[in-house]
Short mmCIF file of C-alpha atoms and ligand atoms in Angstrom, two decimals:
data_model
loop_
_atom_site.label_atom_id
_atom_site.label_comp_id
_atom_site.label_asym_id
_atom_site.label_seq_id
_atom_site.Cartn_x
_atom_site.Cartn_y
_atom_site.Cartn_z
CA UNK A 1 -70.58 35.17 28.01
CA UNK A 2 -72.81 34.45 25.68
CA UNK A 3 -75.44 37.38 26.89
CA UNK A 4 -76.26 40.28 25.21
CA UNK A 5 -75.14 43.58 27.00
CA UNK A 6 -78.76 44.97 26.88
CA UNK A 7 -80.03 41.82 28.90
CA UNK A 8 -76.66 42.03 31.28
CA UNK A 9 -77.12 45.82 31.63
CA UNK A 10 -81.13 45.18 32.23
CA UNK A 11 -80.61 43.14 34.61
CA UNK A 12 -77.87 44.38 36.48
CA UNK A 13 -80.22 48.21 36.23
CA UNK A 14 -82.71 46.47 38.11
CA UNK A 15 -81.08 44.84 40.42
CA UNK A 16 -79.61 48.25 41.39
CA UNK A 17 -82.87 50.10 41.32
CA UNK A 18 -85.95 50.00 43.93
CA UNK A 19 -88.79 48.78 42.21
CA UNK A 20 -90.77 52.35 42.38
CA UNK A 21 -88.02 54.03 40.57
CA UNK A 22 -87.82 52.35 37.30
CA UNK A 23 -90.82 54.39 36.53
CA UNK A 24 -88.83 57.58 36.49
CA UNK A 25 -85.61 57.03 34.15
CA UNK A 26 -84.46 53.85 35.82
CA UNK A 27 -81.32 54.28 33.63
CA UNK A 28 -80.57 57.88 33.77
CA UNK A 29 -80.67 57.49 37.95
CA UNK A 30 -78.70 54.34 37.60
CA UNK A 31 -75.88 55.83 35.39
CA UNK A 32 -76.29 58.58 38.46
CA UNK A 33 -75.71 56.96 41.02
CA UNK A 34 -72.63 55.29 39.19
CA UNK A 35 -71.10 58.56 38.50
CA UNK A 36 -71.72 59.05 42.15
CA UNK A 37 -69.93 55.86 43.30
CA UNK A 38 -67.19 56.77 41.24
CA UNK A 39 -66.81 60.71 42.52
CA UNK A 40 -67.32 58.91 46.26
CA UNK A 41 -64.19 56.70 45.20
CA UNK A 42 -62.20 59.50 44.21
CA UNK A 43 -62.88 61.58 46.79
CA UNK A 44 -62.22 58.67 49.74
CA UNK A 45 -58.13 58.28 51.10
CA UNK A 46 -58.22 54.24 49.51
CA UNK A 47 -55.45 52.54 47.96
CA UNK A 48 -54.67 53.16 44.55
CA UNK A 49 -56.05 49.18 43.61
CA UNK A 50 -59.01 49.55 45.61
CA UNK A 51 -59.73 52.77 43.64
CA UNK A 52 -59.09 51.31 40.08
CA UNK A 53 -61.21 48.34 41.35
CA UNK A 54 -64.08 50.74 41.77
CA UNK A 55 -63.63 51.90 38.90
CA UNK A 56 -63.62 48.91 36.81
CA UNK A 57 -67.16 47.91 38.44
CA UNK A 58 -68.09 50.45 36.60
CA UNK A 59 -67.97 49.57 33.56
CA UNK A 60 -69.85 46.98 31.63
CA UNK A 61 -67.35 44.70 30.41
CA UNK A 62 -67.26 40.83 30.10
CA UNK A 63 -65.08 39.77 33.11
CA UNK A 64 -64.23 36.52 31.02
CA UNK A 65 -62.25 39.07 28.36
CA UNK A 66 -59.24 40.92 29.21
CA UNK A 67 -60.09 44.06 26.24
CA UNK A 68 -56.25 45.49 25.37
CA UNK A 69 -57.37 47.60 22.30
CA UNK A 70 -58.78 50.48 23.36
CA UNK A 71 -57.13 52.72 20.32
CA UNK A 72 -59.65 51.28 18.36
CA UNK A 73 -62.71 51.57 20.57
CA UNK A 74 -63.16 52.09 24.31
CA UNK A 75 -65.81 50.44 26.39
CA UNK A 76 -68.51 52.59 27.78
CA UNK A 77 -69.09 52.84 31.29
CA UNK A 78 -72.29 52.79 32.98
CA UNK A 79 -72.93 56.52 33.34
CA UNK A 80 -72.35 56.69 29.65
CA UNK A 81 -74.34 53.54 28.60
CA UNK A 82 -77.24 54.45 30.75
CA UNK A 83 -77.38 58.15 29.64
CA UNK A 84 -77.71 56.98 25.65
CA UNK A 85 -80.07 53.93 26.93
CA UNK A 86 -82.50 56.79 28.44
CA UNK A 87 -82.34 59.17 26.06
CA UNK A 88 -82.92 56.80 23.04
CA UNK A 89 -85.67 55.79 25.04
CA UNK A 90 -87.15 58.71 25.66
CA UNK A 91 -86.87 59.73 21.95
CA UNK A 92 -88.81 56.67 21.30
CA UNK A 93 -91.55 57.24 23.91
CA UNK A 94 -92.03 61.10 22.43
CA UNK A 95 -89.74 62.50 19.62
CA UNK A 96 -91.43 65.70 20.32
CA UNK A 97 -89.82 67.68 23.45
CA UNK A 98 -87.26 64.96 24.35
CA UNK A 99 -85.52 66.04 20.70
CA UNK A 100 -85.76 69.35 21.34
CA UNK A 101 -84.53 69.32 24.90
CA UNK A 102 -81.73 67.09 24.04
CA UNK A 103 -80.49 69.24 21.14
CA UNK A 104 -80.45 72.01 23.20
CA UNK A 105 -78.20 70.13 25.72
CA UNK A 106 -74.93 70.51 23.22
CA UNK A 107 -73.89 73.44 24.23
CA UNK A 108 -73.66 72.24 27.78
CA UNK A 109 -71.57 69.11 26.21
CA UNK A 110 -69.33 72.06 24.07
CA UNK A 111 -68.92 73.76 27.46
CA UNK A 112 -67.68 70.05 28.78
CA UNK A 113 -65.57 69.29 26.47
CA UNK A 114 -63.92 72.79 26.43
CA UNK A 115 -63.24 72.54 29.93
CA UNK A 116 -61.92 68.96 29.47
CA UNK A 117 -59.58 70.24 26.63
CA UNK A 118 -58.38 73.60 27.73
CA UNK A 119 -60.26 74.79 25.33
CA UNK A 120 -62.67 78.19 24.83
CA UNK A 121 -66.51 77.01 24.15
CA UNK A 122 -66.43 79.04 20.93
CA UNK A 123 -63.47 76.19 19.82
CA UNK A 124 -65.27 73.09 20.40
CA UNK A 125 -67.53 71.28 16.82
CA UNK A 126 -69.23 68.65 17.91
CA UNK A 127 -68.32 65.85 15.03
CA UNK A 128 -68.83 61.91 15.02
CA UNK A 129 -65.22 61.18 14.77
CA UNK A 130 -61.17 61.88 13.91
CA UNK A 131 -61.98 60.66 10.17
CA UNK A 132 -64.89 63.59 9.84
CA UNK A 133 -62.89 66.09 11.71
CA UNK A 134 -59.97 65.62 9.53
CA UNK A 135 -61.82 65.96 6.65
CA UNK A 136 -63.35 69.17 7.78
CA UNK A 137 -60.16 70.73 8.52
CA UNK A 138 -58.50 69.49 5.31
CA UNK A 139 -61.19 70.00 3.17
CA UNK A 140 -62.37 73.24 4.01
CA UNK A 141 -58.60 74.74 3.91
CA UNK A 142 -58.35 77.13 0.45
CA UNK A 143 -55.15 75.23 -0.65
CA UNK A 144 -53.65 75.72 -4.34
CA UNK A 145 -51.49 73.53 -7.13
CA UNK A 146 -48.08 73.49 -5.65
CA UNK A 147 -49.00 74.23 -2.04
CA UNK A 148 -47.34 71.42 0.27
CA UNK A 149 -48.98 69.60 3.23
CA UNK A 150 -46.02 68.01 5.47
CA UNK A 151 -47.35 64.84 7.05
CA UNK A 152 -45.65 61.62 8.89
CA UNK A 153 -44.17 58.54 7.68
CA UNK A 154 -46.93 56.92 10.11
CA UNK A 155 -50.31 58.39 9.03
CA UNK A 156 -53.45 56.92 9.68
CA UNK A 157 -56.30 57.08 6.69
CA UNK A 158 -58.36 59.38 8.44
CA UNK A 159 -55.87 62.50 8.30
CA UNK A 160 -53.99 61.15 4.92
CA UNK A 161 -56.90 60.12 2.52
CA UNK A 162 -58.30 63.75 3.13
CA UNK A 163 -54.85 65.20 2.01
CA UNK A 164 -54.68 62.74 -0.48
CA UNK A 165 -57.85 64.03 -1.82
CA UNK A 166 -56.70 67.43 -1.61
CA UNK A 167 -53.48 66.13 -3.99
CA UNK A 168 -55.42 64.55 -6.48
CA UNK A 169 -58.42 67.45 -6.62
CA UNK A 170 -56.25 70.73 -6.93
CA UNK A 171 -52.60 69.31 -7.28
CA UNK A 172 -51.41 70.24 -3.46
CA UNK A 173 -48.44 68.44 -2.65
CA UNK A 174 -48.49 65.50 0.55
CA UNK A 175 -44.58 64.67 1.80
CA UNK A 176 -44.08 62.28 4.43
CA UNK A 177 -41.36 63.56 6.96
CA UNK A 178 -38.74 60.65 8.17
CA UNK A 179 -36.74 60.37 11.30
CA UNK A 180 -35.11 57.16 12.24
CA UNK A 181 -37.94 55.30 14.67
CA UNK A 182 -38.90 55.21 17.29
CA UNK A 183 -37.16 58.53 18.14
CA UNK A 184 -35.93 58.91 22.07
CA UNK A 185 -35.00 62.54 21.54
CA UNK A 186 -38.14 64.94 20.32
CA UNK A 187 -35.38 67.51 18.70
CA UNK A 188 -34.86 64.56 15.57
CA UNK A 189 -38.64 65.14 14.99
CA UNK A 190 -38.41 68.33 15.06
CA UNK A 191 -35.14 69.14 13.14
CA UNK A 192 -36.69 66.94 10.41
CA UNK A 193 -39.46 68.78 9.98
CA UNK A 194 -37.48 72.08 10.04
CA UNK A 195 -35.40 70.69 7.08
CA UNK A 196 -38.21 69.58 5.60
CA UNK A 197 -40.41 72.99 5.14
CA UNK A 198 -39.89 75.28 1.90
CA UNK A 199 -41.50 78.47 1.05
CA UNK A 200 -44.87 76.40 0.00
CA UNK A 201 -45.50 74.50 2.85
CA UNK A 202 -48.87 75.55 4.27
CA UNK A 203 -49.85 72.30 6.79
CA UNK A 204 -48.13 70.31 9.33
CA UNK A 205 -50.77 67.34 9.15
CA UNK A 206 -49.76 65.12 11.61
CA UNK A 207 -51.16 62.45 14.50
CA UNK A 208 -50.20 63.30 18.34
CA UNK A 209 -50.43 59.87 18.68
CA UNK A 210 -49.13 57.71 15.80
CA UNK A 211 -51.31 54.57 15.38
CA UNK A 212 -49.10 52.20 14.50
CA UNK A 213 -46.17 52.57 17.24
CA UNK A 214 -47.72 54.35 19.60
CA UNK A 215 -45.27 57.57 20.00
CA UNK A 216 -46.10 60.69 19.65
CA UNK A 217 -44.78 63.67 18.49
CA UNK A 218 -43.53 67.16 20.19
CA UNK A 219 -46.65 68.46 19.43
CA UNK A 220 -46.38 72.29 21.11
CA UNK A 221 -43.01 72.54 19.51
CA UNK A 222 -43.94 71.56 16.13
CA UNK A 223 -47.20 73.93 16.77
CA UNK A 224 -44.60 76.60 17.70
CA UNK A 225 -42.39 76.12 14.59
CA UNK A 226 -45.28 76.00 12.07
CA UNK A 227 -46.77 78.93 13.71
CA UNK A 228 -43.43 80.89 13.10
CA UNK A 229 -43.59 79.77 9.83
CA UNK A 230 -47.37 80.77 8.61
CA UNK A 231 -47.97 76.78 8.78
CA UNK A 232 -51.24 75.66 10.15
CA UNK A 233 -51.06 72.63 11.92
CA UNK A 234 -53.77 70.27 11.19
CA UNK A 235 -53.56 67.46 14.13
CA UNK A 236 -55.02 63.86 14.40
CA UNK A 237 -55.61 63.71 17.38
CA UNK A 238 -57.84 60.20 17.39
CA UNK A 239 -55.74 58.65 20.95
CA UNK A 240 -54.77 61.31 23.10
CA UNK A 241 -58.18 63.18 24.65
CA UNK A 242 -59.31 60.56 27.65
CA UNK A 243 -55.96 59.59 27.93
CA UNK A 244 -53.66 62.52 28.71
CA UNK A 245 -54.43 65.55 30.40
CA UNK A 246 -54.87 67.94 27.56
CA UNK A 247 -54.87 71.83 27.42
CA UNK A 248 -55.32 72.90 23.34
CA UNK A 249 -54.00 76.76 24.04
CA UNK A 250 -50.84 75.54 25.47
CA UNK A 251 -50.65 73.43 22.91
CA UNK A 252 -50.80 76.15 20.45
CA UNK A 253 -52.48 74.14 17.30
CA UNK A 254 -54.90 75.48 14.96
CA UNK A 255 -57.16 72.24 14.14
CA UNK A 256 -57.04 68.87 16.12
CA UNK A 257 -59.96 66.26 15.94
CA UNK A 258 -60.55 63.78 17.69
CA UNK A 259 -62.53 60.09 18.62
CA UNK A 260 -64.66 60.50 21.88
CA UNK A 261 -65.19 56.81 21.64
CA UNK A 262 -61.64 55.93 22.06
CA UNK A 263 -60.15 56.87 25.15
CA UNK A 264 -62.89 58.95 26.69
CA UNK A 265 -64.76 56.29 26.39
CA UNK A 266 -68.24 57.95 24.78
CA UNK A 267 -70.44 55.92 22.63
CA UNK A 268 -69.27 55.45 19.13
CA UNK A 269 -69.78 58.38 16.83
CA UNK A 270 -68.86 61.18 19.30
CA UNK A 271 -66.28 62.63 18.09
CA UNK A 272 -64.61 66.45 19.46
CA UNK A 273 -62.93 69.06 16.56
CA UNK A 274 -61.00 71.87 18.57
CA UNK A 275 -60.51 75.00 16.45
CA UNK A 276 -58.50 77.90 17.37
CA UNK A 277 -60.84 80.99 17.18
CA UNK A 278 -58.35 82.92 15.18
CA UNK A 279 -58.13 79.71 12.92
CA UNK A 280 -61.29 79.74 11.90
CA UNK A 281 -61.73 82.69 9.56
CA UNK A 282 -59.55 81.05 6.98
CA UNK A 283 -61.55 77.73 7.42
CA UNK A 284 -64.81 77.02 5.13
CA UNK A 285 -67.46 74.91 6.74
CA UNK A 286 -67.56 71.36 5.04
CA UNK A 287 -71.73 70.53 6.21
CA UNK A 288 -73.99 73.91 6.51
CA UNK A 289 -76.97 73.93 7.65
CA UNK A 290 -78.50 77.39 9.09
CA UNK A 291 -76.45 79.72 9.98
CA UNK A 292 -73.13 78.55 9.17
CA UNK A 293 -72.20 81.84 7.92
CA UNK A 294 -72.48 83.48 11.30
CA UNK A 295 -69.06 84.21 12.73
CA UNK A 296 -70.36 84.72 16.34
CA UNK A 297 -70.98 81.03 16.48
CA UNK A 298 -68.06 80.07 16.64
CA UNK A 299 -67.26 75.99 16.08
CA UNK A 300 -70.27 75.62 16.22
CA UNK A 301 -70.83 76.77 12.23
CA UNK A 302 -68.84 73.36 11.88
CA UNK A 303 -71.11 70.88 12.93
CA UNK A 304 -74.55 72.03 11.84
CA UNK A 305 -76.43 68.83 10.53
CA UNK A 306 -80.11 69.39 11.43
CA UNK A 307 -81.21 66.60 12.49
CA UNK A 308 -78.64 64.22 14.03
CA UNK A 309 -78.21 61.30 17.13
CA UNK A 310 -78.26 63.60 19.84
CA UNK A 311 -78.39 60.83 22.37
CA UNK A 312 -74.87 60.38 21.43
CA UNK A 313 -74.27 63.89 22.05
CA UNK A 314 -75.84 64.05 25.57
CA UNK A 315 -73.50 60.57 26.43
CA UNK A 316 -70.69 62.30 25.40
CA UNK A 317 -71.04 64.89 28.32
CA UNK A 318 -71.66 62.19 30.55
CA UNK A 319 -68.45 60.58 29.31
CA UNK A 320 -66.67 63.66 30.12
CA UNK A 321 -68.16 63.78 33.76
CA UNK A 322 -67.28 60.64 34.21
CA UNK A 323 -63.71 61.21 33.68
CA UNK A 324 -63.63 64.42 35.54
CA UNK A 325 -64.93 62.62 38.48
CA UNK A 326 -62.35 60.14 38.15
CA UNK A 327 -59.29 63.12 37.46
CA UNK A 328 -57.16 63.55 34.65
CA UNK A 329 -53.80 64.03 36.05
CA UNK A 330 -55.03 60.60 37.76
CA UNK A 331 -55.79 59.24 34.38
CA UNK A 332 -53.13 60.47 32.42
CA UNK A 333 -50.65 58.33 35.29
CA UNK A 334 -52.43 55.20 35.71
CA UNK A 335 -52.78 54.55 31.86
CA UNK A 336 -48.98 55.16 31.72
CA UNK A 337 -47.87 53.39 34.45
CA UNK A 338 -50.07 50.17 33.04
CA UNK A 339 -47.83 50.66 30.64
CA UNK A 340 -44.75 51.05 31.09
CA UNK A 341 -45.60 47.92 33.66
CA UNK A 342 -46.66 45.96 30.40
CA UNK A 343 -43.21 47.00 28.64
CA UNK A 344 -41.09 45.65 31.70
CA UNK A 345 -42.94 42.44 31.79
CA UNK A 346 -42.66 41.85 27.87
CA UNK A 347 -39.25 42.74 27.78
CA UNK A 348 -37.63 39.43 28.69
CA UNK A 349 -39.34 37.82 25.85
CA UNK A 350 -36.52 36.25 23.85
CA UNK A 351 -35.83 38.61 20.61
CA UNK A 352 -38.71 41.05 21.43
CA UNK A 353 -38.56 44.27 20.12
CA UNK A 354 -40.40 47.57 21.06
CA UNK A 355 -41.78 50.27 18.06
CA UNK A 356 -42.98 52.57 21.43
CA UNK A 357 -40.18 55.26 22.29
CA UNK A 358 -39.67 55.28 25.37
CA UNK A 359 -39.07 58.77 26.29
CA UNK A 360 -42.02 59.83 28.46
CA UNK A 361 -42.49 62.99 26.43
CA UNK A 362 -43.06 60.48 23.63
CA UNK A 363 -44.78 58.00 24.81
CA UNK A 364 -48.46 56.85 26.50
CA UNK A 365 -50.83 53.78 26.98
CA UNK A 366 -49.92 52.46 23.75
CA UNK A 367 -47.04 49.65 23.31
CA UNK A 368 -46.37 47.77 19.70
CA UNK A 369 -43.84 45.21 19.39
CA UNK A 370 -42.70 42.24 17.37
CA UNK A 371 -41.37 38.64 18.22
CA UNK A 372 -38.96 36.93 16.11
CA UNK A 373 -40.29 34.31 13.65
CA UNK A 374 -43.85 34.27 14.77
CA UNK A 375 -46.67 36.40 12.54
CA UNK A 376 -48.12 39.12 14.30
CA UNK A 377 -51.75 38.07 12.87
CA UNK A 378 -50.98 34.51 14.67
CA UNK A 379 -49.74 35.97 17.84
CA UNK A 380 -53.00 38.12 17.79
CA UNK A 381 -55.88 34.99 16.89
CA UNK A 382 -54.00 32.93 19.54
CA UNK A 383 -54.10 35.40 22.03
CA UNK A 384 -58.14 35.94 21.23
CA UNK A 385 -58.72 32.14 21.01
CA UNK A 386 -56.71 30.21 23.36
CA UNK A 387 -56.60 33.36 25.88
CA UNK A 388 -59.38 35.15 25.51
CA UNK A 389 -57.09 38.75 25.32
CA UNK A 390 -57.76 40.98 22.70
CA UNK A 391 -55.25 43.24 21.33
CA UNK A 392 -54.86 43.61 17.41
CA UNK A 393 -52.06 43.78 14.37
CA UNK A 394 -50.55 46.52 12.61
CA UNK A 395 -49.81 44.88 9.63
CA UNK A 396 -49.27 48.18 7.99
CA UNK A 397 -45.78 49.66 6.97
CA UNK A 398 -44.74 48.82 10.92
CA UNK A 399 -45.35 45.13 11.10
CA UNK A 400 -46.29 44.89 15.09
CA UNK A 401 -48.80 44.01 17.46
CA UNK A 402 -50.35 46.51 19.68
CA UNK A 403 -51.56 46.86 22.92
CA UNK A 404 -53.39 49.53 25.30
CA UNK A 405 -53.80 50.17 28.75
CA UNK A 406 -56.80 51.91 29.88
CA UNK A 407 -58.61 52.67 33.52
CA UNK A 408 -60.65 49.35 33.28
CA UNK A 409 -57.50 47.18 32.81
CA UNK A 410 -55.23 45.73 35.84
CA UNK A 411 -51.84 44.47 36.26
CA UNK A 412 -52.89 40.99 36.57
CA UNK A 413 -54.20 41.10 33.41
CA UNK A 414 -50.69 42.42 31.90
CA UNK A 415 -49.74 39.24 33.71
CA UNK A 416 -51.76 37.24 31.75
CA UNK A 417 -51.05 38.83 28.67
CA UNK A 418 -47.50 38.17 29.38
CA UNK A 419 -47.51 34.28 30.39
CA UNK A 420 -49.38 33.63 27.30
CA UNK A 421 -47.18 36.06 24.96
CA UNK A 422 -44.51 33.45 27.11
CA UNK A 423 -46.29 30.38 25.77
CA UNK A 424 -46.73 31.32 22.25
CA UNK A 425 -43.11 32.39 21.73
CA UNK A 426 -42.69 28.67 22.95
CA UNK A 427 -44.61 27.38 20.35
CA UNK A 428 -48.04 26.94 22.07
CA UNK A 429 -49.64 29.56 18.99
CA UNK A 430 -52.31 28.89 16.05
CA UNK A 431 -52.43 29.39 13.12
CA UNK A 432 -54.46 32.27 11.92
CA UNK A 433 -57.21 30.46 9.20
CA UNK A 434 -56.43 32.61 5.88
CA UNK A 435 -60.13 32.70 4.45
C1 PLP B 501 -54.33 57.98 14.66
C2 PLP B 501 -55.72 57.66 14.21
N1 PLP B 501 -56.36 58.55 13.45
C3 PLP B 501 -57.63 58.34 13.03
C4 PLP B 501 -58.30 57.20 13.38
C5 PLP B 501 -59.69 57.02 12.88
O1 PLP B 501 -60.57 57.13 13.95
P1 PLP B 501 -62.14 57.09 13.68
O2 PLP B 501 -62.43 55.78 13.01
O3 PLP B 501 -62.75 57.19 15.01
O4 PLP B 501 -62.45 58.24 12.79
C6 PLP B 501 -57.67 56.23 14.15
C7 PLP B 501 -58.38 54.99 14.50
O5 PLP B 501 -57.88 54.04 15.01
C8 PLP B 501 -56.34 56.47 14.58
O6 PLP B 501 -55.70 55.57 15.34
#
């Protein structure tokens, strides 16, 4: 505690590193040869613990912190650290080549990322995050007075203030479909969106993941009904790319964006837009730069902005090896199973109750709940101050507090979370201080 991460991961690089090497990208190799333990892991017959152990050393964290709120930002591991480290450092040394070089290394991240996605390579903008993907989706959609956007009653900002913008500029119409929550069957979703479209409706906008509860919706069925529709669906899909093994054409979507530093675990600002290639034609570019109006680019028209952080860019790809090494089918069911762990142990709490459906189909690697008679901000400084967990509120229309269970965390440290979730519902909880 108490040290920065620069001096921890400084130290920690050279300890790992023969002297004579530092000379030669003593991060880059270092962030190698981490990748490397991890593929070694993988690849070796193990117990499942041993293997998540391995993995865990390889990330950067603060053992002293149990970190439960990965839907806001995810830790990077040491492939990924060391990777932005070097380039940012080379960029300093000599902004000459090293920019050039590293700008040129996108499309290998947009070939990455399309293979991490299920995506073509042609479908893949490089963006900084959800909010900026949303915004290019919603804002460069030709959408008149009277046209309707169907949305969820449990937006986040970063896909509704871009629809709200879209109400208040040129009169489009935002409606919030309802379903009685959380929903166990994914037909309630669905039939209330069906009853719910009209001859104007032009966009499903809605999250995979809701942010609040953590459920999702049927997102290849909505995708189906919209398409038979004309609808375009517009997806937020900030949570699920890291997390869940995804494949975008099976999906069926038009647009989904999403936050490389949440679950995949990329620096912050790396974000991933997916656009169907027959989706595009009807979508304008929101930032040009040259040659935004050449078709045979592809996505790539969508994230021209001359000169940008490419070292975030080049970390992104080695967030995306990083996962690949570990597997995403292997992901996808240890971040679940965390999970689902964490929702057996909380559930003999006295009075708790669970926002998450729990229908597999709708659910992940994040749980909200409330206790009775305690505030959820209270619940959430206590856990922070007295035991050093760190989860957060959603004081929002869903008054809950939310966890999430990513690669890096253990059962043990559900444990934890649930002794002292035991103590505080026993009284043993401060006060959050109001100013
Ligand atoms: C569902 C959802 N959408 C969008 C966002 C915004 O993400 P970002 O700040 O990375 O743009 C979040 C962030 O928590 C989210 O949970």
């Amino acid at each position: 505690m108490g040290m920065s991460p620069w001096v921890v991961s400084r130290r920690r690089l050279l300890q790992a590193i023969p002297a004579g090497a530092v000379a030669m990208g003593a991060a880059a190799l270092a962030g190698e040869r981490s990748l490397e333990a991890v593929t070694r892991a993988a690849q070796a017959g193990g117990t499942d613990e041993e293997f998540w152990r391995r993995v865990r050393d390889e990330f950067l964290l603060d053992k002293d912190w149990t970190y439960m709120n990965n839907g806001t930002l995810g830790p990077t591991p040491k492939p990924v650290y060391y990777s932005l480290t070097e380039r940012y450092h080379d960029l300093a040394q000599d902004p000459g080549q090293p920019n050039t070089d590293q700008n040129n290394m996108a499309e290998e991240v947009r070939r990455k990322a399309a293979a991490f996605l299920g995506a073509d390579v042609d479908e893949i903008a490089l963006v900084r995050n959800t909010t900026e993907g949303m915004n290019f989706m919603l804002g460069g959609l030709d959408l008149k007075a009277g046209d309707e956007i169907l949305t969820t009653f449990h937006e986040h900002g970063g896909g509704l203030n871009p629809c709200n913008l879209k109400a208040k500029r040129h009169g489009v119409v935002v409606k919030a479909v309802k379903w009685p929550a959380p929903a166990e069957d994914p037909d309630v979703i669905l039939k209330a969106f069906d009853a719910a479209i009209t001859p104007r409706t032009r966009v499903f906008m809605v999250s995979h993941v809701m942010y609040q509860s953590g459920s999702m919706v049927p997102l290849k069925e909505l995708a189906a009904l919209a398409r038979s529709k004309n609808i375009i669906t517009a997806v937020d899909g900030a949570h699920p790319p890291g997390m869940l093994k995804m494949d975008m054409h099976d999906l069926g979507v038009d647009y989904y964006a999403s936050s490389s530093h949440k679950w995949l675990c990329a620096p912050t600002g790396a974000g991933i837009l997916y656009l169907r290639r027959a989706s595009q034609e009807q979508l304008w570019p929101t930032v040009v730069a040259g040659g935004w109006d050449d078709p045979k680019r592809g996505a790539a028209r969508y994230d021209r902005q001359s000169q940008r952080a490419h070292p975030i860019v080049v970390a992104q790809g080695a967030a995306i090896d990083f996962q690949t090494a570990i597997g995403r089918e292997r992901i996808e069911a240890r971040v679940r199973a965390l999970c689902t762990y964490a929702r057996r142990q909380l559930s003999g709490l006295p009075g708790i109750t669970f926002h998450t459906s729990m229908n597999p189909a709708l659910s992940n690697a994040l749980l909200a709940f409330t206790l009775p008679n305690l505030k959820n901000a209270d619940i959430v400084y206590t856990l922070k101050k007295r035991h050093r967990i760190w989860t957060r509120t959603m004081e929002y229309d869903l008054n809950a507090v939310r966890i999430a269970t990513h690669i890096y965390n253990t059962e043990a440290q559900v444990d934890a979370l649930a002794d002292a979730l035991r103590e505080i519902v026993k009284g043993q909880v401060l006060a959050m201080p109001t100013a």
